[in-house]
PDB file of C-alpha atoms in Angstrom:
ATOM      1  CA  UNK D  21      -1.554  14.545  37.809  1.00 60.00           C
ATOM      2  CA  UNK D  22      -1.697  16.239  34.509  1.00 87.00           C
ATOM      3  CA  UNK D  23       1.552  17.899  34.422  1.00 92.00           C
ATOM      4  CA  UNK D  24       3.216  14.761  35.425  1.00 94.00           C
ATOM      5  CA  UNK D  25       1.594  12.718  32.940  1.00 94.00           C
ATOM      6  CA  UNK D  26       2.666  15.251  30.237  1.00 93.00           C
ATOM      7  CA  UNK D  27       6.052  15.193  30.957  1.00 93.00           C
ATOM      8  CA  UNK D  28       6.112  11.401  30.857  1.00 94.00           C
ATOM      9  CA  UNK D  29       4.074  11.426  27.770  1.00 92.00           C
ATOM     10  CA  UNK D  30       7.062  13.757  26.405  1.00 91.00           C
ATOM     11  CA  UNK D  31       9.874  11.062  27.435  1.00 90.00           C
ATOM     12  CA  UNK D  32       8.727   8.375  26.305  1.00 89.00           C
ATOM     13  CA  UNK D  33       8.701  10.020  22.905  1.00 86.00           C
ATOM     14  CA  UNK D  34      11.598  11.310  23.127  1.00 84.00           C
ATOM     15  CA  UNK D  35      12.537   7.276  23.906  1.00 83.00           C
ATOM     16  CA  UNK D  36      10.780   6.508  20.557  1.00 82.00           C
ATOM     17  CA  UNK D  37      12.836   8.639  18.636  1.00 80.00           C
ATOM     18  CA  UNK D  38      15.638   7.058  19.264  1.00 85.00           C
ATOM     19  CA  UNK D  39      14.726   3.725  17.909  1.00 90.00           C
ATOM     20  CA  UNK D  40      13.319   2.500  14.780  1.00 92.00           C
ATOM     21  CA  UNK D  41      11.050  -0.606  14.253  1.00 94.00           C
ATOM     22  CA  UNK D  42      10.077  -2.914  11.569  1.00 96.00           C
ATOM     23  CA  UNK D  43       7.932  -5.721  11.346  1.00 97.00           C
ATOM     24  CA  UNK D  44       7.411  -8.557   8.722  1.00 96.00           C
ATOM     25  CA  UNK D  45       4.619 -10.815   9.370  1.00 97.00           C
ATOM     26  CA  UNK D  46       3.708 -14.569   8.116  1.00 96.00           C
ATOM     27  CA  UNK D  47       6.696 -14.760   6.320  1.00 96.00           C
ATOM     28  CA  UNK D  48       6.880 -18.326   4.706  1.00 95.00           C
ATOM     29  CA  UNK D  49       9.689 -19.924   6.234  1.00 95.00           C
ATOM     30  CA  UNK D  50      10.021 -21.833   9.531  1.00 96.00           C
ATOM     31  CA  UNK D  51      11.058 -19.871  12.678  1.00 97.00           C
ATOM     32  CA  UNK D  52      13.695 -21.904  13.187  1.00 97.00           C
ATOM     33  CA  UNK D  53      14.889 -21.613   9.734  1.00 96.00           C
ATOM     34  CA  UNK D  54      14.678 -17.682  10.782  1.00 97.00           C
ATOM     35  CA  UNK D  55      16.251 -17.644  13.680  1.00 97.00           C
ATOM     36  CA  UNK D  56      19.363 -19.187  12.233  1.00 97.00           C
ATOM     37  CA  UNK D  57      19.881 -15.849  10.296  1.00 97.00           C
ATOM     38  CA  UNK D  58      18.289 -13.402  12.857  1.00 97.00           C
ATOM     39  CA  UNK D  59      20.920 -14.935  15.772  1.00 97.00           C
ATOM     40  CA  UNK D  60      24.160 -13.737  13.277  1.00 96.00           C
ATOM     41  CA  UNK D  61      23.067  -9.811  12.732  1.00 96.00           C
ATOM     42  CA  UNK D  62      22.105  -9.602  16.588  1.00 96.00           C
ATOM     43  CA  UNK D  63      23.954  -6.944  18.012  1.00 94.00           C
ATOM     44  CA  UNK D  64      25.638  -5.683  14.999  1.00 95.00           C
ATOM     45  CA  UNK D  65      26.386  -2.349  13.734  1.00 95.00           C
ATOM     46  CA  UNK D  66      23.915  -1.578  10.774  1.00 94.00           C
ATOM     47  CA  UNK D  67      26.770  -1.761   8.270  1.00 94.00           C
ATOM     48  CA  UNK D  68      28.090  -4.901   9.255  1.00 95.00           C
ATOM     49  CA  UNK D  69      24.693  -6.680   9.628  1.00 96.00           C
ATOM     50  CA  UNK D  70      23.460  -5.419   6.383  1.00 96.00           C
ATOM     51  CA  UNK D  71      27.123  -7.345   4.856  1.00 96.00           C
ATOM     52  CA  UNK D  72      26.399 -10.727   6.707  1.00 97.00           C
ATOM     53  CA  UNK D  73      22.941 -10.760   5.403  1.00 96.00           C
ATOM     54  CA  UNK D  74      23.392  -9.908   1.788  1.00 97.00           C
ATOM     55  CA  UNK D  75      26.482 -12.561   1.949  1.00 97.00           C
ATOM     56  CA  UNK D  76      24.804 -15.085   3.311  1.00 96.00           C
ATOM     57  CA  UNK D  77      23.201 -18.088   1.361  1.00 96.00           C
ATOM     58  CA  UNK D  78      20.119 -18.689   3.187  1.00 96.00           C
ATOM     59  CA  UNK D  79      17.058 -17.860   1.773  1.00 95.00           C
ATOM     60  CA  UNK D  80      15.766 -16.298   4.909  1.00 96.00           C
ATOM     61  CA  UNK D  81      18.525 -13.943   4.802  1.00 96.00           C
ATOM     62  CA  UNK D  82      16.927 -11.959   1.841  1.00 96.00           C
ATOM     63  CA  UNK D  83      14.003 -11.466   3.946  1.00 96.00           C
ATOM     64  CA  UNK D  84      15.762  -9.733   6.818  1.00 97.00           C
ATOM     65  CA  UNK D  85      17.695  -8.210   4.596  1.00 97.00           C
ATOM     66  CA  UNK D  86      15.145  -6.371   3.246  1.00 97.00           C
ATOM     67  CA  UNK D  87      13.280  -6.015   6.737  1.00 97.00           C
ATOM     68  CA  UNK D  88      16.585  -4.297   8.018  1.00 96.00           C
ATOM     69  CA  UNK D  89      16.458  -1.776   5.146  1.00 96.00           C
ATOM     70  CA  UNK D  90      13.167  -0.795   5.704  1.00 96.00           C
ATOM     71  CA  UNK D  91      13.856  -0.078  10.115  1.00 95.00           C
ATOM     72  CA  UNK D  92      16.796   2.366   8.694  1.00 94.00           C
ATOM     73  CA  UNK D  93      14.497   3.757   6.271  1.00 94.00           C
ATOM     74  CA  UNK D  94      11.942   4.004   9.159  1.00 93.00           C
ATOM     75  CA  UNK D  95      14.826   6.188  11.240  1.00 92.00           C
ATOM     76  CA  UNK D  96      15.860   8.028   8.526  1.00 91.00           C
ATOM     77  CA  UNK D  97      11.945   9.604   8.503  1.00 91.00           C
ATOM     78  CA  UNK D  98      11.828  10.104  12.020  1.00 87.00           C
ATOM     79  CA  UNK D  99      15.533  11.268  12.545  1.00 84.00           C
ATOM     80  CA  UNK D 100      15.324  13.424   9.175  1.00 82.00           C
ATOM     81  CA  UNK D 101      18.276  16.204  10.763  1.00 83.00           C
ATOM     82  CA  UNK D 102      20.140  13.089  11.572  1.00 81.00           C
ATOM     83  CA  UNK D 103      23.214  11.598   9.277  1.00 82.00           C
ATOM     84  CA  UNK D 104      22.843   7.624   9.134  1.00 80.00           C
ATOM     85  CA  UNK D 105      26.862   7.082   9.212  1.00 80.00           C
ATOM     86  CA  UNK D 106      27.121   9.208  11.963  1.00 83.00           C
ATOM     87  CA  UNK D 107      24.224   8.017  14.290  1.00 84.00           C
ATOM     88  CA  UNK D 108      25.825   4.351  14.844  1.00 87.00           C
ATOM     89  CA  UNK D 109      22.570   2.668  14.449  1.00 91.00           C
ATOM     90  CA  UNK D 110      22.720  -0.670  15.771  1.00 94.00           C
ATOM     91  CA  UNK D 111      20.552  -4.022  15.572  1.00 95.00           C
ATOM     92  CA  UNK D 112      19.048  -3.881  19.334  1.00 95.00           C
ATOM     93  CA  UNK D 113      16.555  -6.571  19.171  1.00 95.00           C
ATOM     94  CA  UNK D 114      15.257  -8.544  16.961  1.00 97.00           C
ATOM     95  CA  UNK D 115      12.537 -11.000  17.587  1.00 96.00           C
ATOM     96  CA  UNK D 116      11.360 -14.452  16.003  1.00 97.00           C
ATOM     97  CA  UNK D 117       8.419 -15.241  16.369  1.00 96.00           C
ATOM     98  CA  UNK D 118       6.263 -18.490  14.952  1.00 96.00           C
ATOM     99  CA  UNK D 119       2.748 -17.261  12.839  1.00 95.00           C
ATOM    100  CA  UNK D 120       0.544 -19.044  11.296  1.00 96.00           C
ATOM    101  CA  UNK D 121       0.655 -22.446  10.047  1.00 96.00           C
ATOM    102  CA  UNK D 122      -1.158 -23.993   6.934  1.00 96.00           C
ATOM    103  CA  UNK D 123      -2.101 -27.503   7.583  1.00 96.00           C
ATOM    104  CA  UNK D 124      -1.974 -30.012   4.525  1.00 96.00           C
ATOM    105  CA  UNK D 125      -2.780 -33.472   3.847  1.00 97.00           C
ATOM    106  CA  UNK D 126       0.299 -35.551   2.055  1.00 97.00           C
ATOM    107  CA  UNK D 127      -1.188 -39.021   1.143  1.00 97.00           C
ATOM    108  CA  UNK D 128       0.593 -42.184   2.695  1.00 96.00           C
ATOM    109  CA  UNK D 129       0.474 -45.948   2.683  1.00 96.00           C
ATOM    110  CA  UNK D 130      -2.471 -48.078   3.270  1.00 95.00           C
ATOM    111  CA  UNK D 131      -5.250 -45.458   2.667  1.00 95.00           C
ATOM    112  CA  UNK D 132      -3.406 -43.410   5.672  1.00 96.00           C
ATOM    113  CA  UNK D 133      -2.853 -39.587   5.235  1.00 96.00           C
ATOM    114  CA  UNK D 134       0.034 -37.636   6.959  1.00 97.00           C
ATOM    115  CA  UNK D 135      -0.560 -34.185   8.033  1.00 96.00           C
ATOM    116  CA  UNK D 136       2.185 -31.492   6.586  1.00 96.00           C
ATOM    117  CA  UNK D 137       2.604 -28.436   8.704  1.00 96.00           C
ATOM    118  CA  UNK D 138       3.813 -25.458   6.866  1.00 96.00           C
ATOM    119  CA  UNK D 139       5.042 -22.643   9.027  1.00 97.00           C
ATOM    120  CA  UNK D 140       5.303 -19.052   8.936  1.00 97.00           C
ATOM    121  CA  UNK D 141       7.207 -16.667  11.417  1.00 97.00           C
ATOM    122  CA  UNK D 142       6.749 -13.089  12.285  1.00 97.00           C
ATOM    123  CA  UNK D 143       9.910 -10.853  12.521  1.00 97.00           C
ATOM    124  CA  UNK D 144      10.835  -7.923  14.630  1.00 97.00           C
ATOM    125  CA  UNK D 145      13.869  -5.506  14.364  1.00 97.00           C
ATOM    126  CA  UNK D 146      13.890  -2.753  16.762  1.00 96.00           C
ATOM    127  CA  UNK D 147      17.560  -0.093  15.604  1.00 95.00           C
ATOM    128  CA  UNK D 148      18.739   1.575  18.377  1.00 92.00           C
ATOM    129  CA  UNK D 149      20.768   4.454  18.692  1.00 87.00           C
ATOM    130  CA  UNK D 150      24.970   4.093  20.195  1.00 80.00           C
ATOM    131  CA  UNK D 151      25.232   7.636  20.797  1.00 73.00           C
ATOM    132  CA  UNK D 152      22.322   7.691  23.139  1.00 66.00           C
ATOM    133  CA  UNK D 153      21.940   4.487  24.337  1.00 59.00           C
ATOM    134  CA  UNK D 154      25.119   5.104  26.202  1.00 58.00           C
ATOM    135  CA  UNK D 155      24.611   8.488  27.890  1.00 52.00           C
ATOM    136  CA  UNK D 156      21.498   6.920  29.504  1.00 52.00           C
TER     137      UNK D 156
END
């Protein structure tokens, strides 16, 4: 049982260094807002997202921009042998997710009060790897 677990134990990290994650949590803007962006850079070679994000005009686009940045800088520490050009990093997943919402009051007619929802998202990009994703 030991040995077997071991050697698992030493794939998966082997797994783990071929991808690189970042995460930016309750980030003020609505998911959907988020997911506007997020849905153009799926997929994308690392160069090419990183031009449709600091090209675009949405605000949100800033965000990931800066999110993306930080999962090649997150490769580059576990990859240090590794050239960034030459490893054909790619935008494998990334995730929207909604966070937390702050609930306010907005006053309205009549003695009524609306309720304003303002929403937050959490973000996930996970790089992966072309060379290697495609020998396995």
């Amino acid at each position: 049982m030991g040995v077997r677990k071991r050697e698992r134990a030493e794939q998966t990290k082997e797994a783990k260094k071929q991808v690189a994650v970042a995460k930016l949590n309750n980030c003020p803007t609505s998911p959907r807002k988020m997911r506007l962006v997020a849905d153009l850079v799926r997929g994308q070679k690392v160069e090419k997202a990183l031009n449709i994000l600091r090209f675009s005009s949405k605000e949100a686009s800033r965000k990931l921009e800066k999110l993306l940045l930080s999962a090649i800088n997150n490769y580059q520490q576990k990859n240090a042998d590794v050239n960034i050009e030459e490893a054909g990093l790619f935008v494998k997943e990334i995730r929207v997710d909604g966070g937390m919402m702050l609930k306010r009051l907005r006053p309205a007619p009549q003695g009524r009060a609306h309720r304003i929802r303002k929403r937050s998202n959490h973000v996930t990009i996970v790089l992966g790897d072309i060379n290697n994703t495609q020998s396995n």
